[in-house]
């Protein structure tokens, strides 16, 4: 009984240590190049500092797993996760809480793309070709595309000539455009941004298929953070108003029209897809 009391006491002490230190540590899955991530999340850090009244530090990580482990080790307090990474974090920590998602994230999609010279026009044409996913732990760059490939009777390990993992969505697009691989898949939001900013040559790479919608990204906090701080963080995202120029700049960087509340139940479909695809045991 006494040992259980000590465990509870330690948890309570740690939950307030963030405020005692005066530093909130945030991070994000590295789904784009480091420069772009720094540009996006430094703005988030500055906004949160004003809203919660404490210093906020953004820490870059090298891979998706590092964010999950950072939350579990209590080295990260708040993280921008994909749906699959959230499921992994929830399982790993037992109490990670999703607090906000973009309005766009409840109907997210992935784009299958192909090099224009490859003569690939649909999913069936991918058989026998070189193909790249994004990161192994990416929802929109691996898990859900794999799930939909299997639904369409395409087994990547058996039907593709070679499988690669680019590590990031923008890297996937560039590899397909250059002809390094014949086809790949990335999230629709990054694809749209690359096209808008003319960072991909649409005469050399084309979209061949778009997945059905699914839940994806969210902001997740450690489950042992002080509830008062969690509410402040949640409100800080939900209050972002596109009519406010400063808020609109942050929203545009996040490719969001606005943020809305979310809950763990929204990601049950992601967990089921991961188990079905053999990516969760």
mmCIF file of C-alpha atoms in Angstrom:
data_model
loop_
_atom_site.group_PDB
_atom_site.id
_atom_site.type_symbol
_atom_site.label_atom_id
_atom_site.label_comp_id
_atom_site.label_asym_id
_atom_site.label_seq_id
_atom_site.Cartn_x
_atom_site.Cartn_y
_atom_site.Cartn_z
ATOM 1 C CA UNK A 1 0.000 0.000 0.000
ATOM 2 C CA UNK A 2 2.807 2.380 0.975
ATOM 3 C CA UNK A 3 4.723 1.671 -2.252
ATOM 4 C CA UNK A 4 1.592 2.431 -4.261
ATOM 5 C CA UNK A 5 1.208 5.718 -2.381
ATOM 6 C CA UNK A 6 4.802 6.619 -3.253
ATOM 7 C CA UNK A 7 4.171 5.899 -6.944
ATOM 8 C CA UNK A 8 1.116 8.161 -6.961
ATOM 9 C CA UNK A 9 3.020 10.880 -5.097
ATOM 10 C CA UNK A 10 5.918 10.722 -7.570
ATOM 11 C CA UNK A 11 3.484 11.004 -10.458
ATOM 12 C CA UNK A 12 1.843 14.051 -8.932
ATOM 13 C CA UNK A 13 5.201 15.695 -8.281
ATOM 14 C CA UNK A 14 6.294 15.111 -11.865
ATOM 15 C CA UNK A 15 3.035 16.453 -13.239
ATOM 16 C CA UNK A 16 3.798 19.850 -11.754
ATOM 17 C CA UNK A 17 7.541 19.767 -12.508
ATOM 18 C CA UNK A 18 6.945 21.293 -15.947
ATOM 19 C CA UNK A 19 5.506 24.402 -14.346
ATOM 20 C CA UNK A 20 8.104 24.385 -11.589
ATOM 21 C CA UNK A 21 10.887 24.408 -14.194
ATOM 22 C CA UNK A 22 8.975 26.945 -16.243
ATOM 23 C CA UNK A 23 9.731 25.114 -19.509
ATOM 24 C CA UNK A 24 7.316 23.241 -21.764
ATOM 25 C CA UNK A 25 9.086 20.896 -24.170
ATOM 26 C CA UNK A 26 7.431 20.278 -27.533
ATOM 27 C CA UNK A 27 8.416 18.159 -30.518
ATOM 28 C CA UNK A 28 7.001 16.717 -33.736
ATOM 29 C CA UNK A 29 7.364 13.728 -36.011
ATOM 30 C CA UNK A 30 9.975 14.558 -38.702
ATOM 31 C CA UNK A 31 7.675 14.170 -41.703
ATOM 32 C CA UNK A 32 9.281 17.008 -43.682
ATOM 33 C CA UNK A 33 12.767 18.448 -44.005
ATOM 34 C CA UNK A 34 14.291 19.923 -40.781
ATOM 35 C CA UNK A 35 14.286 23.527 -42.028
ATOM 36 C CA UNK A 36 10.556 23.428 -42.738
ATOM 37 C CA UNK A 37 9.815 21.798 -39.389
ATOM 38 C CA UNK A 38 11.816 24.445 -37.526
ATOM 39 C CA UNK A 39 9.951 27.194 -39.391
ATOM 40 C CA UNK A 40 6.561 25.662 -38.547
ATOM 41 C CA UNK A 41 7.048 24.741 -34.929
ATOM 42 C CA UNK A 42 9.011 27.772 -33.771
ATOM 43 C CA UNK A 43 5.800 29.717 -34.517
ATOM 44 C CA UNK A 44 3.782 27.235 -32.462
ATOM 45 C CA UNK A 45 6.250 27.581 -29.571
ATOM 46 C CA UNK A 46 5.983 31.389 -29.644
ATOM 47 C CA UNK A 47 2.175 31.218 -29.624
ATOM 48 C CA UNK A 48 2.067 28.758 -26.743
ATOM 49 C CA UNK A 49 4.495 30.866 -24.682
ATOM 50 C CA UNK A 50 2.022 33.748 -24.798
ATOM 51 C CA UNK A 51 -0.955 31.553 -23.987
ATOM 52 C CA UNK A 52 0.396 29.433 -21.124
ATOM 53 C CA UNK A 53 2.797 31.975 -19.631
ATOM 54 C CA UNK A 54 5.917 29.829 -19.633
ATOM 55 C CA UNK A 55 8.938 29.182 -21.819
ATOM 56 C CA UNK A 56 8.306 26.719 -24.657
ATOM 57 C CA UNK A 57 11.173 24.883 -26.361
ATOM 58 C CA UNK A 58 10.874 23.003 -29.650
ATOM 59 C CA UNK A 59 13.205 20.007 -29.946
ATOM 60 C CA UNK A 60 13.782 18.361 -33.318
ATOM 61 C CA UNK A 61 14.140 14.571 -33.485
ATOM 62 C CA UNK A 62 15.646 12.298 -36.113
ATOM 63 C CA UNK A 63 12.845 9.746 -36.458
ATOM 64 C CA UNK A 64 9.247 9.021 -35.517
ATOM 65 C CA UNK A 65 10.119 6.534 -32.784
ATOM 66 C CA UNK A 66 12.136 9.187 -30.937
ATOM 67 C CA UNK A 67 8.991 11.274 -30.353
ATOM 68 C CA UNK A 68 7.137 8.295 -28.873
ATOM 69 C CA UNK A 69 10.082 7.450 -26.626
ATOM 70 C CA UNK A 70 10.450 11.115 -25.645
ATOM 71 C CA UNK A 71 6.857 11.192 -24.401
ATOM 72 C CA UNK A 72 7.309 7.882 -22.583
ATOM 73 C CA UNK A 73 10.544 9.065 -20.935
ATOM 74 C CA UNK A 74 8.902 12.377 -19.966
ATOM 75 C CA UNK A 75 11.462 14.325 -21.988
ATOM 76 C CA UNK A 76 8.708 15.713 -24.240
ATOM 77 C CA UNK A 77 5.498 17.247 -22.865
ATOM 78 C CA UNK A 78 3.552 17.977 -26.059
ATOM 79 C CA UNK A 79 4.027 16.498 -29.523
ATOM 80 C CA UNK A 80 2.633 16.784 -33.042
ATOM 81 C CA UNK A 81 1.901 13.186 -34.017
ATOM 82 C CA UNK A 82 0.415 11.300 -36.916
ATOM 83 C CA UNK A 83 -2.523 9.017 -36.180
ATOM 84 C CA UNK A 84 -0.351 5.880 -36.127
ATOM 85 C CA UNK A 85 2.333 7.542 -34.002
ATOM 86 C CA UNK A 86 -0.392 8.558 -31.552
ATOM 87 C CA UNK A 87 -1.599 4.954 -31.349
ATOM 88 C CA UNK A 88 1.982 3.856 -30.684
ATOM 89 C CA UNK A 89 2.398 6.565 -28.031
ATOM 90 C CA UNK A 90 -0.890 5.641 -26.369
ATOM 91 C CA UNK A 91 0.154 1.986 -26.177
ATOM 92 C CA UNK A 92 3.698 2.835 -25.075
ATOM 93 C CA UNK A 93 2.720 5.319 -22.341
ATOM 94 C CA UNK A 94 -0.756 4.080 -21.411
ATOM 95 C CA UNK A 95 -2.035 7.626 -20.941
ATOM 96 C CA UNK A 96 -1.054 9.933 -23.827
ATOM 97 C CA UNK A 97 -3.940 12.318 -24.565
ATOM 98 C CA UNK A 98 -4.792 13.863 -27.968
ATOM 99 C CA UNK A 99 -6.020 17.403 -27.345
ATOM 100 C CA UNK A 100 -6.453 19.046 -30.756
ATOM 101 C CA UNK A 101 -6.370 18.274 -34.456
ATOM 102 C CA UNK A 102 -6.739 20.319 -37.592
ATOM 103 C CA UNK A 103 -10.243 20.373 -39.048
ATOM 104 C CA UNK A 104 -8.678 18.692 -42.083
ATOM 105 C CA UNK A 105 -7.442 15.717 -40.065
ATOM 106 C CA UNK A 106 -10.778 13.943 -39.685
ATOM 107 C CA UNK A 107 -10.886 13.357 -43.462
ATOM 108 C CA UNK A 108 -7.235 13.011 -44.344
ATOM 109 C CA UNK A 109 -6.014 11.251 -47.507
ATOM 110 C CA UNK A 110 -2.814 10.018 -49.143
ATOM 111 C CA UNK A 111 -1.788 10.448 -52.770
ATOM 112 C CA UNK A 112 -0.189 7.651 -54.777
ATOM 113 C CA UNK A 113 2.131 9.248 -57.309
ATOM 114 C CA UNK A 114 4.162 7.960 -60.250
ATOM 115 C CA UNK A 115 6.886 9.199 -62.540
ATOM 116 C CA UNK A 116 5.236 10.277 -65.796
ATOM 117 C CA UNK A 117 7.677 8.221 -67.864
ATOM 118 C CA UNK A 118 6.764 5.025 -65.998
ATOM 119 C CA UNK A 119 3.434 4.404 -67.789
ATOM 120 C CA UNK A 120 1.806 3.808 -64.393
ATOM 121 C CA UNK A 121 -1.820 4.982 -64.440
ATOM 122 C CA UNK A 122 -3.427 3.102 -61.537
ATOM 123 C CA UNK A 123 -2.764 0.821 -58.575
ATOM 124 C CA UNK A 124 -2.701 -2.333 -60.707
ATOM 125 C CA UNK A 125 0.190 -0.877 -62.734
ATOM 126 C CA UNK A 126 2.356 -0.706 -59.594
ATOM 127 C CA UNK A 127 3.037 -4.448 -59.704
ATOM 128 C CA UNK A 128 6.637 -5.178 -60.610
ATOM 129 C CA UNK A 129 7.709 -1.569 -60.011
ATOM 130 C CA UNK A 130 10.085 0.138 -57.551
ATOM 131 C CA UNK A 131 8.035 1.886 -54.863
ATOM 132 C CA UNK A 132 8.777 4.149 -51.904
ATOM 133 C CA UNK A 133 6.770 4.789 -48.767
ATOM 134 C CA UNK A 134 7.623 7.654 -46.379
ATOM 135 C CA UNK A 135 8.615 6.693 -42.840
ATOM 136 C CA UNK A 136 7.868 3.212 -41.508
ATOM 137 C CA UNK A 137 5.806 4.808 -38.706
ATOM 138 C CA UNK A 138 3.988 7.315 -40.927
ATOM 139 C CA UNK A 139 0.182 7.097 -40.991
ATOM 140 C CA UNK A 140 -0.260 8.776 -44.362
ATOM 141 C CA UNK A 141 3.071 7.722 -45.866
ATOM 142 C CA UNK A 142 2.959 4.020 -44.965
ATOM 143 C CA UNK A 143 0.276 2.547 -42.680
ATOM 144 C CA UNK A 144 -2.909 3.657 -44.434
ATOM 145 C CA UNK A 145 -1.477 3.344 -47.970
ATOM 146 C CA UNK A 146 -0.370 -0.204 -47.113
ATOM 147 C CA UNK A 147 -3.821 -0.942 -45.680
ATOM 148 C CA UNK A 148 -5.533 0.273 -48.871
ATOM 149 C CA UNK A 149 -3.063 -1.584 -51.110
ATOM 150 C CA UNK A 150 -3.902 -4.814 -49.283
ATOM 151 C CA UNK A 151 -7.610 -4.047 -49.658
ATOM 152 C CA UNK A 152 -6.972 -3.776 -53.394
ATOM 153 C CA UNK A 153 -5.243 -7.191 -53.443
ATOM 154 C CA UNK A 154 -1.746 -5.735 -53.757
ATOM 155 C CA UNK A 155 0.873 -7.077 -51.331
ATOM 156 C CA UNK A 156 3.890 -4.734 -51.360
ATOM 157 C CA UNK A 157 6.377 -7.428 -50.339
ATOM 158 C CA UNK A 158 5.198 -9.808 -53.045
ATOM 159 C CA UNK A 159 4.023 -7.520 -55.825
ATOM 160 C CA UNK A 160 6.551 -4.662 -55.902
ATOM 161 C CA UNK A 161 9.984 -5.118 -57.442
ATOM 162 C CA UNK A 162 11.599 -3.203 -54.587
ATOM 163 C CA UNK A 163 10.320 -1.305 -51.523
ATOM 164 C CA UNK A 164 12.091 1.743 -50.098
ATOM 165 C CA UNK A 165 11.357 4.213 -47.291
ATOM 166 C CA UNK A 166 12.225 7.833 -48.052
ATOM 167 C CA UNK A 167 11.746 9.002 -44.444
ATOM 168 C CA UNK A 168 9.617 12.059 -45.300
ATOM 169 C CA UNK A 169 6.764 13.070 -47.602
ATOM 170 C CA UNK A 170 8.657 15.736 -49.556
ATOM 171 C CA UNK A 171 11.547 13.308 -50.047
ATOM 172 C CA UNK A 172 9.118 10.784 -51.563
ATOM 173 C CA UNK A 173 7.909 13.302 -54.134
ATOM 174 C CA UNK A 174 11.464 14.236 -55.123
ATOM 175 C CA UNK A 175 12.520 10.596 -55.471
ATOM 176 C CA UNK A 176 9.586 9.850 -57.767
ATOM 177 C CA UNK A 177 10.140 13.024 -59.796
ATOM 178 C CA UNK A 178 13.839 12.227 -60.304
ATOM 179 C CA UNK A 179 13.094 8.664 -61.392
ATOM 180 C CA UNK A 180 14.998 7.153 -58.467
ATOM 181 C CA UNK A 181 11.817 5.137 -57.905
ATOM 182 C CA UNK A 182 8.915 4.716 -60.286
ATOM 183 C CA UNK A 183 6.158 5.405 -57.760
ATOM 184 C CA UNK A 184 5.443 6.284 -54.146
ATOM 185 C CA UNK A 185 2.887 7.647 -51.718
ATOM 186 C CA UNK A 186 2.706 10.762 -49.533
ATOM 187 C CA UNK A 187 0.126 12.706 -47.607
ATOM 188 C CA UNK A 188 -2.240 14.872 -49.609
ATOM 189 C CA UNK A 189 -1.480 18.013 -47.626
ATOM 190 C CA UNK A 190 2.252 17.944 -48.408
ATOM 191 C CA UNK A 191 1.553 17.080 -52.053
ATOM 192 C CA UNK A 192 -0.782 20.068 -52.392
ATOM 193 C CA UNK A 193 1.814 22.336 -50.769
ATOM 194 C CA UNK A 194 4.593 21.121 -53.076
ATOM 195 C CA UNK A 195 2.394 21.721 -56.130
ATOM 196 C CA UNK A 196 1.281 25.180 -54.946
ATOM 197 C CA UNK A 197 4.856 26.246 -54.183
ATOM 198 C CA UNK A 198 6.081 24.709 -57.475
ATOM 199 C CA UNK A 199 8.532 22.472 -55.628
ATOM 200 C CA UNK A 200 7.477 19.472 -57.679
ATOM 201 C CA UNK A 201 7.370 19.309 -61.481
ATOM 202 C CA UNK A 202 3.903 18.001 -62.376
ATOM 203 C CA UNK A 203 5.092 17.297 -65.929
ATOM 204 C CA UNK A 204 7.408 14.647 -64.446
ATOM 205 C CA UNK A 205 5.244 13.232 -61.632
ATOM 206 C CA UNK A 206 1.501 12.674 -61.428
ATOM 207 C CA UNK A 207 -1.175 11.494 -58.988
ATOM 208 C CA UNK A 208 -2.523 8.059 -59.912
ATOM 209 C CA UNK A 209 -4.842 7.366 -56.958
ATOM 210 C CA UNK A 210 -6.181 9.026 -53.791
ATOM 211 C CA UNK A 211 -7.101 6.950 -50.740
ATOM 212 C CA UNK A 212 -10.443 7.047 -48.942
ATOM 213 C CA UNK A 213 -10.397 9.428 -45.918
ATOM 214 C CA UNK A 214 -9.180 8.581 -42.417
ATOM 215 C CA UNK A 215 -8.183 10.361 -39.178
ATOM 216 C CA UNK A 216 -4.584 11.511 -38.962
ATOM 217 C CA UNK A 217 -2.516 14.182 -37.175
ATOM 218 C CA UNK A 218 -3.045 15.604 -33.686
ATOM 219 C CA UNK A 219 -1.339 17.403 -30.816
ATOM 220 C CA UNK A 220 -0.803 14.976 -27.934
ATOM 221 C CA UNK A 221 0.202 15.657 -24.323
ATOM 222 C CA UNK A 222 1.696 13.375 -21.725
ATOM 223 C CA UNK A 223 -1.124 11.950 -19.630
ATOM 224 C CA UNK A 224 0.411 13.050 -16.339
ATOM 225 C CA UNK A 225 0.562 16.782 -17.111
ATOM 226 C CA UNK A 226 -1.362 19.042 -14.767
ATOM 227 C CA UNK A 227 -5.005 19.232 -16.007
ATOM 228 C CA UNK A 228 -4.953 23.013 -15.741
ATOM 229 C CA UNK A 229 -1.961 23.202 -18.086
ATOM 230 C CA UNK A 230 -3.583 20.714 -20.482
ATOM 231 C CA UNK A 231 -6.681 22.947 -20.652
ATOM 232 C CA UNK A 232 -4.549 26.012 -21.385
ATOM 233 C CA UNK A 233 -2.746 24.154 -24.169
ATOM 234 C CA UNK A 234 -6.001 22.880 -25.648
ATOM 235 C CA UNK A 235 -7.546 26.357 -25.559
ATOM 236 C CA UNK A 236 -4.402 27.821 -27.155
ATOM 237 C CA UNK A 237 -5.021 25.716 -30.272
ATOM 238 C CA UNK A 238 -8.806 25.983 -30.340
ATOM 239 C CA UNK A 239 -8.745 29.796 -30.116
ATOM 240 C CA UNK A 240 -6.608 30.224 -33.255
ATOM 241 C CA UNK A 241 -8.665 32.462 -35.527
ATOM 242 C CA UNK A 242 -7.951 32.795 -39.271
ATOM 243 C CA UNK A 243 -9.359 36.314 -39.041
ATOM 244 C CA UNK A 244 -6.394 37.286 -36.853
ATOM 245 C CA UNK A 245 -3.329 37.916 -39.114
ATOM 246 C CA UNK A 246 -0.853 36.456 -36.589
ATOM 247 C CA UNK A 247 -3.049 33.402 -36.076
ATOM 248 C CA UNK A 248 -3.556 32.986 -39.821
ATOM 249 C CA UNK A 249 0.202 32.889 -40.385
ATOM 250 C CA UNK A 250 0.522 30.059 -37.858
ATOM 251 C CA UNK A 251 -2.491 28.202 -39.282
ATOM 252 C CA UNK A 252 -1.152 28.528 -42.831
ATOM 253 C CA UNK A 253 2.190 27.066 -41.757
ATOM 254 C CA UNK A 254 0.305 24.146 -40.210
ATOM 255 C CA UNK A 255 -1.835 23.865 -43.368
ATOM 256 C CA UNK A 256 -4.919 24.202 -41.163
ATOM 257 C CA UNK A 257 -8.163 26.123 -41.566
ATOM 258 C CA UNK A 258 -8.628 25.821 -37.788
ATOM 259 C CA UNK A 259 -8.033 23.433 -34.881
ATOM 260 C CA UNK A 260 -10.798 21.371 -33.298
ATOM 261 C CA UNK A 261 -11.012 19.141 -30.234
ATOM 262 C CA UNK A 262 -10.250 15.443 -30.614
ATOM 263 C CA UNK A 263 -10.296 12.263 -28.503
ATOM 264 C CA UNK A 264 -8.576 8.843 -28.346
ATOM 265 C CA UNK A 265 -11.606 7.065 -29.828
ATOM 266 C CA UNK A 266 -11.066 8.847 -33.149
ATOM 267 C CA UNK A 267 -7.944 6.745 -33.727
ATOM 268 C CA UNK A 268 -9.434 3.297 -33.131
ATOM 269 C CA UNK A 269 -9.709 2.856 -36.894
ATOM 270 C CA UNK A 270 -5.999 3.623 -37.268
ATOM 271 C CA UNK A 271 -5.161 1.054 -34.602
ATOM 272 C CA UNK A 272 -7.358 -1.555 -36.329
ATOM 273 C CA UNK A 273 -5.692 -0.818 -39.690
ATOM 274 C CA UNK A 274 -2.241 -1.146 -38.108
ATOM 275 C CA UNK A 275 -3.104 -4.527 -36.632
ATOM 276 C CA UNK A 276 -4.667 -5.658 -39.908
ATOM 277 C CA UNK A 277 -1.529 -4.626 -41.831
ATOM 278 C CA UNK A 278 0.686 -6.431 -39.339
ATOM 279 C CA UNK A 279 2.343 -3.247 -38.067
ATOM 280 C CA UNK A 280 1.062 -3.707 -34.508
ATOM 281 C CA UNK A 281 1.192 -7.039 -32.709
#
